[in-house]
Amino acid sequence: MKIRKAVIDDAPAIARVHVDSWRETYSGIVPKAYLEALSYENREKLWINMIPNTAVYVAQNELGEIVGFANCGNERTGKYKGYPGEIYTLYLLKKEHGKGIGKSLFQHCTNALSQKGINSFLLFVLADNPTVTFYEKLGGEELDRVNIEIGGETLEEIAFCFDVIKTTDK
């Protein structure tokens, strides 16, 4: 496994992982019609715009295939004082779970935020997402719960807060 900074040419592969991991992870949580409507093309456009503007990392398997990604930057809402950073996404194909890849992607984002002088950050995760315990094990503490709308349904997200000093000790 290799973690590296993403480049624009990675956008199609990131888009595939993004769509496929959503369909794997959120089946039964997010409306089926929403998941079926996700497209590689739309996500590729998103990542072409995101790669130059946020810290994006990809995980490659031994064949060089991108199997996961994460990105981070400044906290988006401005609502949470004392938490200037945010890990926006961390997705991994289900077949790659349990290999330490998610933790490595998380650590790369933590390091990127720390290098920007950001010592505390947030990460939002759907409350029904089975990976909630993963973030708790990494030192995340529940700060808030918020409702969001996805595909016409209201879902609950947990805002986890992290302190870089604590997460680097894990």
JSON list of C-alpha atoms in Angstrom, two decimals:
[
{"chain": "A", "resi": 1, "resn": "MET", "atom": "CA", "xyz": [0.00, 0.00, 0.00]},
{"chain": "A", "resi": 2, "resn": "LYS", "atom": "CA", "xyz": [1.16, 3.49, -0.86]},
{"chain": "A", "resi": 3, "resn": "ILE", "atom": "CA", "xyz": [-0.33, 6.84, 0.20]},
{"chain": "A", "resi": 4, "resn": "ARG", "atom": "CA", "xyz": [0.51, 9.86, -1.92]},
{"chain": "A", "resi": 5, "resn": "LYS", "atom": "CA", "xyz": [-0.77, 13.31, -2.78]},
{"chain": "A", "resi": 6, "resn": "ALA", "atom": "CA", "xyz": [-3.35, 13.21, -5.56]},
{"chain": "A", "resi": 7, "resn": "VAL", "atom": "CA", "xyz": [-2.83, 14.74, -8.98]},
{"chain": "A", "resi": 8, "resn": "ILE", "atom": "CA", "xyz": [-5.47, 15.80, -11.52]},
{"chain": "A", "resi": 9, "resn": "ASP", "atom": "CA", "xyz": [-4.98, 12.57, -13.50]},
{"chain": "A", "resi": 10, "resn": "ASP", "atom": "CA", "xyz": [-6.25, 10.68, -10.42]},
{"chain": "A", "resi": 11, "resn": "ALA", "atom": "CA", "xyz": [-9.71, 12.27, -10.68]},
{"chain": "A", "resi": 12, "resn": "PRO", "atom": "CA", "xyz": [-11.35, 9.39, -12.64]},
{"chain": "A", "resi": 13, "resn": "ALA", "atom": "CA", "xyz": [-10.07, 6.76, -10.18]},
{"chain": "A", "resi": 14, "resn": "ILE", "atom": "CA", "xyz": [-11.03, 8.86, -7.15]},
{"chain": "A", "resi": 15, "resn": "ALA", "atom": "CA", "xyz": [-14.51, 9.29, -8.67]},
{"chain": "A", "resi": 16, "resn": "ARG", "atom": "CA", "xyz": [-14.88, 5.52, -9.05]},
{"chain": "A", "resi": 17, "resn": "VAL", "atom": "CA", "xyz": [-13.88, 4.90, -5.43]},
{"chain": "A", "resi": 18, "resn": "HIS", "atom": "CA", "xyz": [-16.16, 7.73, -4.29]},
{"chain": "A", "resi": 19, "resn": "VAL", "atom": "CA", "xyz": [-19.25, 6.34, -6.04]},
{"chain": "A", "resi": 20, "resn": "ASP", "atom": "CA", "xyz": [-18.51, 2.68, -5.30]},
{"chain": "A", "resi": 21, "resn": "SER", "atom": "CA", "xyz": [-17.72, 3.27, -1.63]},
{"chain": "A", "resi": 22, "resn": "TRP", "atom": "CA", "xyz": [-20.90, 5.32, -1.18]},
{"chain": "A", "resi": 23, "resn": "ARG", "atom": "CA", "xyz": [-22.93, 2.51, -2.71]},
{"chain": "A", "resi": 24, "resn": "GLU", "atom": "CA", "xyz": [-21.21, -0.08, -0.48]},
{"chain": "A", "resi": 25, "resn": "THR", "atom": "CA", "xyz": [-21.28, 1.91, 2.74]},
{"chain": "A", "resi": 26, "resn": "TYR", "atom": "CA", "xyz": [-24.58, 3.74, 2.52]},
{"chain": "A", "resi": 27, "resn": "SER", "atom": "CA", "xyz": [-26.84, 1.03, 1.10]},
{"chain": "A", "resi": 28, "resn": "GLY", "atom": "CA", "xyz": [-29.84, 0.95, 3.43]},
{"chain": "A", "resi": 29, "resn": "ILE", "atom": "CA", "xyz": [-28.86, 4.32, 4.96]},
{"chain": "A", "resi": 30, "resn": "VAL", "atom": "CA", "xyz": [-29.07, 6.76, 2.02]},
{"chain": "A", "resi": 31, "resn": "PRO", "atom": "CA", "xyz": [-32.06, 6.51, -0.33]},
{"chain": "A", "resi": 32, "resn": "LYS", "atom": "CA", "xyz": [-31.51, 3.85, -3.01]},
{"chain": "A", "resi": 33, "resn": "ALA", "atom": "CA", "xyz": [-32.51, 6.22, -5.84]},
{"chain": "A", "resi": 34, "resn": "TYR", "atom": "CA", "xyz": [-29.85, 8.71, -4.73]},
{"chain": "A", "resi": 35, "resn": "LEU", "atom": "CA", "xyz": [-27.13, 6.05, -4.70]},
{"chain": "A", "resi": 36, "resn": "GLU", "atom": "CA", "xyz": [-28.21, 4.73, -8.11]},
{"chain": "A", "resi": 37, "resn": "ALA", "atom": "CA", "xyz": [-28.09, 8.26, -9.54]},
{"chain": "A", "resi": 38, "resn": "LEU", "atom": "CA", "xyz": [-24.47, 8.84, -8.50]},
{"chain": "A", "resi": 39, "resn": "SER", "atom": "CA", "xyz": [-22.24, 9.04, -11.56]},
{"chain": "A", "resi": 40, "resn": "TYR", "atom": "CA", "xyz": [-18.54, 8.65, -12.10]},
{"chain": "A", "resi": 41, "resn": "GLU", "atom": "CA", "xyz": [-18.61, 11.57, -14.54]},
{"chain": "A", "resi": 42, "resn": "ASN", "atom": "CA", "xyz": [-20.10, 14.04, -12.05]},
{"chain": "A", "resi": 43, "resn": "ARG", "atom": "CA", "xyz": [-17.76, 12.95, -9.27]},
{"chain": "A", "resi": 44, "resn": "GLU", "atom": "CA", "xyz": [-14.78, 13.21, -11.64]},
{"chain": "A", "resi": 45, "resn": "LYS", "atom": "CA", "xyz": [-15.69, 16.86, -12.32]},
{"chain": "A", "resi": 46, "resn": "LEU", "atom": "CA", "xyz": [-15.93, 17.45, -8.57]},
{"chain": "A", "resi": 47, "resn": "TRP", "atom": "CA", "xyz": [-12.45, 16.00, -8.00]},
{"chain": "A", "resi": 48, "resn": "ILE", "atom": "CA", "xyz": [-10.89, 17.91, -10.88]},
{"chain": "A", "resi": 49, "resn": "ASN", "atom": "CA", "xyz": [-11.95, 21.03, -8.98]},
{"chain": "A", "resi": 50, "resn": "MET", "atom": "CA", "xyz": [-11.05, 19.73, -5.51]},
{"chain": "A", "resi": 51, "resn": "ILE", "atom": "CA", "xyz": [-7.55, 18.38, -6.13]},
{"chain": "A", "resi": 52, "resn": "PRO", "atom": "CA", "xyz": [-5.93, 21.79, -6.71]},
{"chain": "A", "resi": 53, "resn": "ASN", "atom": "CA", "xyz": [-7.83, 23.44, -3.84]},
{"chain": "A", "resi": 54, "resn": "THR", "atom": "CA", "xyz": [-7.60, 21.02, -0.92]},
{"chain": "A", "resi": 55, "resn": "ALA", "atom": "CA", "xyz": [-5.11, 18.48, 0.36]},
{"chain": "A", "resi": 56, "resn": "VAL", "atom": "CA", "xyz": [-6.17, 15.23, -1.35]},
{"chain": "A", "resi": 57, "resn": "TYR", "atom": "CA", "xyz": [-4.43, 11.91, -0.69]},
{"chain": "A", "resi": 58, "resn": "VAL", "atom": "CA", "xyz": [-4.93, 8.61, -2.46]},
{"chain": "A", "resi": 59, "resn": "ALA", "atom": "CA", "xyz": [-4.19, 5.07, -1.33]},
{"chain": "A", "resi": 60, "resn": "GLN", "atom": "CA", "xyz": [-2.86, 2.68, -3.96]},
{"chain": "A", "resi": 61, "resn": "ASN", "atom": "CA", "xyz": [-2.75, -1.08, -3.66]},
{"chain": "A", "resi": 62, "resn": "GLU", "atom": "CA", "xyz": [0.18, -3.24, -4.77]},
{"chain": "A", "resi": 63, "resn": "LEU", "atom": "CA", "xyz": [-1.11, -3.07, -8.39]},
{"chain": "A", "resi": 64, "resn": "GLY", "atom": "CA", "xyz": [-1.07, 0.73, -8.33]},
{"chain": "A", "resi": 65, "resn": "GLU", "atom": "CA", "xyz": [-4.88, 0.95, -8.28]},
{"chain": "A", "resi": 66, "resn": "ILE", "atom": "CA", "xyz": [-6.47, 3.70, -6.22]},
{"chain": "A", "resi": 67, "resn": "VAL", "atom": "CA", "xyz": [-8.56, 2.01, -3.54]},
{"chain": "A", "resi": 68, "resn": "GLY", "atom": "CA", "xyz": [-9.19, 4.92, -1.17]},
{"chain": "A", "resi": 69, "resn": "PHE", "atom": "CA", "xyz": [-8.81, 8.65, -0.73]},
{"chain": "A", "resi": 70, "resn": "ALA", "atom": "CA", "xyz": [-9.18, 11.45, 1.79]},
{"chain": "A", "resi": 71, "resn": "ASN", "atom": "CA", "xyz": [-9.11, 15.22, 1.66]},
{"chain": "A", "resi": 72, "resn": "CYS", "atom": "CA", "xyz": [-8.93, 18.03, 4.17]},
{"chain": "A", "resi": 73, "resn": "GLY", "atom": "CA", "xyz": [-8.64, 21.77, 4.59]},
{"chain": "A", "resi": 74, "resn": "ASN", "atom": "CA", "xyz": [-10.27, 24.62, 6.47]},
{"chain": "A", "resi": 75, "resn": "GLU", "atom": "CA", "xyz": [-13.48, 23.94, 8.37]},
{"chain": "A", "resi": 76, "resn": "ARG", "atom": "CA", "xyz": [-16.39, 24.81, 6.09]},
{"chain": "A", "resi": 77, "resn": "THR", "atom": "CA", "xyz": [-19.18, 26.11, 8.33]},
{"chain": "A", "resi": 78, "resn": "GLY", "atom": "CA", "xyz": [-17.43, 28.58, 10.64]},
{"chain": "A", "resi": 79, "resn": "LYS", "atom": "CA", "xyz": [-19.86, 27.33, 13.31]},
{"chain": "A", "resi": 80, "resn": "TYR", "atom": "CA", "xyz": [-17.38, 25.49, 15.49]},
{"chain": "A", "resi": 81, "resn": "LYS", "atom": "CA", "xyz": [-14.95, 27.84, 17.19]},
{"chain": "A", "resi": 82, "resn": "GLY", "atom": "CA", "xyz": [-11.67, 26.23, 18.15]},
{"chain": "A", "resi": 83, "resn": "TYR", "atom": "CA", "xyz": [-11.81, 23.76, 15.24]},
{"chain": "A", "resi": 84, "resn": "PRO", "atom": "CA", "xyz": [-10.34, 25.53, 12.21]},
{"chain": "A", "resi": 85, "resn": "GLY", "atom": "CA", "xyz": [-9.70, 22.37, 10.17]},
{"chain": "A", "resi": 86, "resn": "GLU", "atom": "CA", "xyz": [-11.80, 19.59, 8.69]},
{"chain": "A", "resi": 87, "resn": "ILE", "atom": "CA", "xyz": [-11.30, 16.22, 7.11]},
{"chain": "A", "resi": 88, "resn": "TYR", "atom": "CA", "xyz": [-13.97, 16.41, 4.41]},
{"chain": "A", "resi": 89, "resn": "THR", "atom": "CA", "xyz": [-13.83, 12.88, 3.07]},
{"chain": "A", "resi": 90, "resn": "LEU", "atom": "CA", "xyz": [-12.22, 9.55, 3.83]},
{"chain": "A", "resi": 91, "resn": "TYR", "atom": "CA", "xyz": [-13.45, 6.72, 1.64]},
{"chain": "A", "resi": 92, "resn": "LEU", "atom": "CA", "xyz": [-12.10, 3.28, 1.07]},
{"chain": "A", "resi": 93, "resn": "LEU", "atom": "CA", "xyz": [-13.42, 0.35, -0.94]},
{"chain": "A", "resi": 94, "resn": "LYS", "atom": "CA", "xyz": [-14.97, -2.19, 1.42]},
{"chain": "A", "resi": 95, "resn": "LYS", "atom": "CA", "xyz": [-12.59, -4.97, 0.35]},
{"chain": "A", "resi": 96, "resn": "GLU", "atom": "CA", "xyz": [-9.70, -2.82, 1.64]},
{"chain": "A", "resi": 97, "resn": "HIS", "atom": "CA", "xyz": [-11.11, -2.30, 5.15]},
{"chain": "A", "resi": 98, "resn": "GLY", "atom": "CA", "xyz": [-9.11, -3.60, 8.08]},
{"chain": "A", "resi": 99, "resn": "LYS", "atom": "CA", "xyz": [-5.70, -3.18, 6.44]},
{"chain": "A", "resi": 100, "resn": "GLY", "atom": "CA", "xyz": [-4.66, 0.10, 8.10]},
{"chain": "A", "resi": 101, "resn": "ILE", "atom": "CA", "xyz": [-5.27, 2.12, 4.93]},
{"chain": "A", "resi": 102, "resn": "GLY", "atom": "CA", "xyz": [-7.99, 4.29, 6.44]},
{"chain": "A", "resi": 103, "resn": "LYS", "atom": "CA", "xyz": [-5.80, 5.09, 9.42]},
{"chain": "A", "resi": 104, "resn": "SER", "atom": "CA", "xyz": [-2.91, 6.03, 7.10]},
{"chain": "A", "resi": 105, "resn": "LEU", "atom": "CA", "xyz": [-5.14, 8.31, 5.04]},
{"chain": "A", "resi": 106, "resn": "PHE", "atom": "CA", "xyz": [-6.42, 9.90, 8.25]},
{"chain": "A", "resi": 107, "resn": "GLN", "atom": "CA", "xyz": [-2.85, 10.45, 9.47]},
{"chain": "A", "resi": 108, "resn": "HIS", "atom": "CA", "xyz": [-1.80, 12.07, 6.18]},
{"chain": "A", "resi": 109, "resn": "CYS", "atom": "CA", "xyz": [-4.67, 14.54, 6.54]},
{"chain": "A", "resi": 110, "resn": "THR", "atom": "CA", "xyz": [-3.79, 15.15, 10.18]},
{"chain": "A", "resi": 111, "resn": "ASN", "atom": "CA", "xyz": [-0.21, 15.89, 9.16]},
{"chain": "A", "resi": 112, "resn": "ALA", "atom": "CA", "xyz": [-1.32, 18.21, 6.35]},
{"chain": "A", "resi": 113, "resn": "LEU", "atom": "CA", "xyz": [-3.52, 20.19, 8.73]},
{"chain": "A", "resi": 114, "resn": "SER", "atom": "CA", "xyz": [-0.76, 20.33, 11.33]},
{"chain": "A", "resi": 115, "resn": "GLN", "atom": "CA", "xyz": [1.67, 21.69, 8.72]},
{"chain": "A", "resi": 116, "resn": "LYS", "atom": "CA", "xyz": [-0.81, 24.53, 8.12]},
{"chain": "A", "resi": 117, "resn": "GLY", "atom": "CA", "xyz": [-0.77, 25.29, 11.85]},
{"chain": "A", "resi": 118, "resn": "ILE", "atom": "CA", "xyz": [-4.18, 23.67, 12.40]},
{"chain": "A", "resi": 119, "resn": "ASN", "atom": "CA", "xyz": [-4.11, 21.74, 15.65]},
{"chain": "A", "resi": 120, "resn": "SER", "atom": "CA", "xyz": [-7.76, 20.77, 15.96]},
{"chain": "A", "resi": 121, "resn": "PHE", "atom": "CA", "xyz": [-10.28, 19.72, 13.38]},
{"chain": "A", "resi": 122, "resn": "LEU", "atom": "CA", "xyz": [-13.67, 18.22, 12.67]},
{"chain": "A", "resi": 123, "resn": "LEU", "atom": "CA", "xyz": [-14.90, 15.26, 10.70]},
{"chain": "A", "resi": 124, "resn": "PHE", "atom": "CA", "xyz": [-18.59, 14.71, 9.94]},
{"chain": "A", "resi": 125, "resn": "VAL", "atom": "CA", "xyz": [-19.93, 11.18, 9.55]},
{"chain": "A", "resi": 126, "resn": "LEU", "atom": "CA", "xyz": [-23.46, 9.87, 9.12]},
{"chain": "A", "resi": 127, "resn": "ALA", "atom": "CA", "xyz": [-24.65, 8.55, 12.47]},
{"chain": "A", "resi": 128, "resn": "ASP", "atom": "CA", "xyz": [-25.75, 5.26, 10.88]},
{"chain": "A", "resi": 129, "resn": "ASN", "atom": "CA", "xyz": [-22.42, 4.75, 9.11]},
{"chain": "A", "resi": 130, "resn": "PRO", "atom": "CA", "xyz": [-20.78, 1.57, 10.42]},
{"chain": "A", "resi": 131, "resn": "THR", "atom": "CA", "xyz": [-17.39, 3.34, 10.50]},
{"chain": "A", "resi": 132, "resn": "VAL", "atom": "CA", "xyz": [-18.42, 5.58, 13.42]},
{"chain": "A", "resi": 133, "resn": "THR", "atom": "CA", "xyz": [-16.40, 3.36, 15.78]},
{"chain": "A", "resi": 134, "resn": "PHE", "atom": "CA", "xyz": [-13.33, 3.74, 13.53]},
{"chain": "A", "resi": 135, "resn": "TYR", "atom": "CA", "xyz": [-13.32, 7.49, 14.20]},
{"chain": "A", "resi": 136, "resn": "GLU", "atom": "CA", "xyz": [-13.92, 6.99, 17.90]},
{"chain": "A", "resi": 137, "resn": "LYS", "atom": "CA", "xyz": [-10.89, 4.66, 18.05]},
{"chain": "A", "resi": 138, "resn": "LEU", "atom": "CA", "xyz": [-8.81, 7.37, 16.35]},
{"chain": "A", "resi": 139, "resn": "GLY", "atom": "CA", "xyz": [-9.63, 9.75, 19.20]},
{"chain": "A", "resi": 140, "resn": "GLY", "atom": "CA", "xyz": [-12.71, 11.49, 17.83]},
{"chain": "A", "resi": 141, "resn": "GLU", "atom": "CA", "xyz": [-15.08, 12.89, 20.40]},
{"chain": "A", "resi": 142, "resn": "GLU", "atom": "CA", "xyz": [-18.66, 13.72, 19.56]},
{"chain": "A", "resi": 143, "resn": "LEU", "atom": "CA", "xyz": [-19.09, 17.48, 19.48]},
{"chain": "A", "resi": 144, "resn": "ASP", "atom": "CA", "xyz": [-22.46, 17.89, 17.80]},
{"chain": "A", "resi": 145, "resn": "ARG", "atom": "CA", "xyz": [-25.20, 16.19, 15.81]},
{"chain": "A", "resi": 146, "resn": "VAL", "atom": "CA", "xyz": [-26.72, 17.88, 12.80]},
{"chain": "A", "resi": 147, "resn": "ASN", "atom": "CA", "xyz": [-29.40, 16.98, 10.31]},
{"chain": "A", "resi": 148, "resn": "ILE", "atom": "CA", "xyz": [-28.60, 16.98, 6.61]},
{"chain": "A", "resi": 149, "resn": "GLU", "atom": "CA", "xyz": [-30.72, 16.21, 3.57]},
{"chain": "A", "resi": 150, "resn": "ILE", "atom": "CA", "xyz": [-29.62, 13.54, 1.11]},
{"chain": "A", "resi": 151, "resn": "GLY", "atom": "CA", "xyz": [-31.91, 12.38, -1.66]},
{"chain": "A", "resi": 152, "resn": "GLY", "atom": "CA", "xyz": [-34.98, 13.92, -0.07]},
{"chain": "A", "resi": 153, "resn": "GLU", "atom": "CA", "xyz": [-34.43, 12.28, 3.32]},
{"chain": "A", "resi": 154, "resn": "THR", "atom": "CA", "xyz": [-33.21, 13.88, 6.53]},
{"chain": "A", "resi": 155, "resn": "LEU", "atom": "CA", "xyz": [-30.23, 12.04, 7.98]},
{"chain": "A", "resi": 156, "resn": "GLU", "atom": "CA", "xyz": [-28.21, 12.70, 11.10]},
{"chain": "A", "resi": 157, "resn": "GLU", "atom": "CA", "xyz": [-24.49, 13.43, 11.04]},
{"chain": "A", "resi": 158, "resn": "ILE", "atom": "CA", "xyz": [-22.13, 13.32, 13.98]},
{"chain": "A", "resi": 159, "resn": "ALA", "atom": "CA", "xyz": [-19.50, 16.06, 14.16]},
{"chain": "A", "resi": 160, "resn": "PHE", "atom": "CA", "xyz": [-16.41, 14.47, 15.64]},
{"chain": "A", "resi": 161, "resn": "CYS", "atom": "CA", "xyz": [-13.71, 16.77, 16.98]},
{"chain": "A", "resi": 162, "resn": "PHE", "atom": "CA", "xyz": [-10.04, 15.85, 17.06]},
{"chain": "A", "resi": 163, "resn": "ASP", "atom": "CA", "xyz": [-6.96, 17.32, 18.64]},
{"chain": "A", "resi": 164, "resn": "VAL", "atom": "CA", "xyz": [-3.85, 16.75, 16.49]},
{"chain": "A", "resi": 165, "resn": "ILE", "atom": "CA", "xyz": [-1.71, 16.04, 19.56]},
{"chain": "A", "resi": 166, "resn": "LYS", "atom": "CA", "xyz": [-4.11, 13.27, 20.68]},
{"chain": "A", "resi": 167, "resn": "THR", "atom": "CA", "xyz": [-4.46, 11.72, 17.21]},
{"chain": "A", "resi": 168, "resn": "THR", "atom": "CA", "xyz": [-0.71, 11.52, 16.64]},
{"chain": "A", "resi": 169, "resn": "ASP", "atom": "CA", "xyz": [-0.39, 9.43, 19.80]},
{"chain": "A", "resi": 170, "resn": "LYS", "atom": "CA", "xyz": [-2.83, 6.78, 18.56]}
]
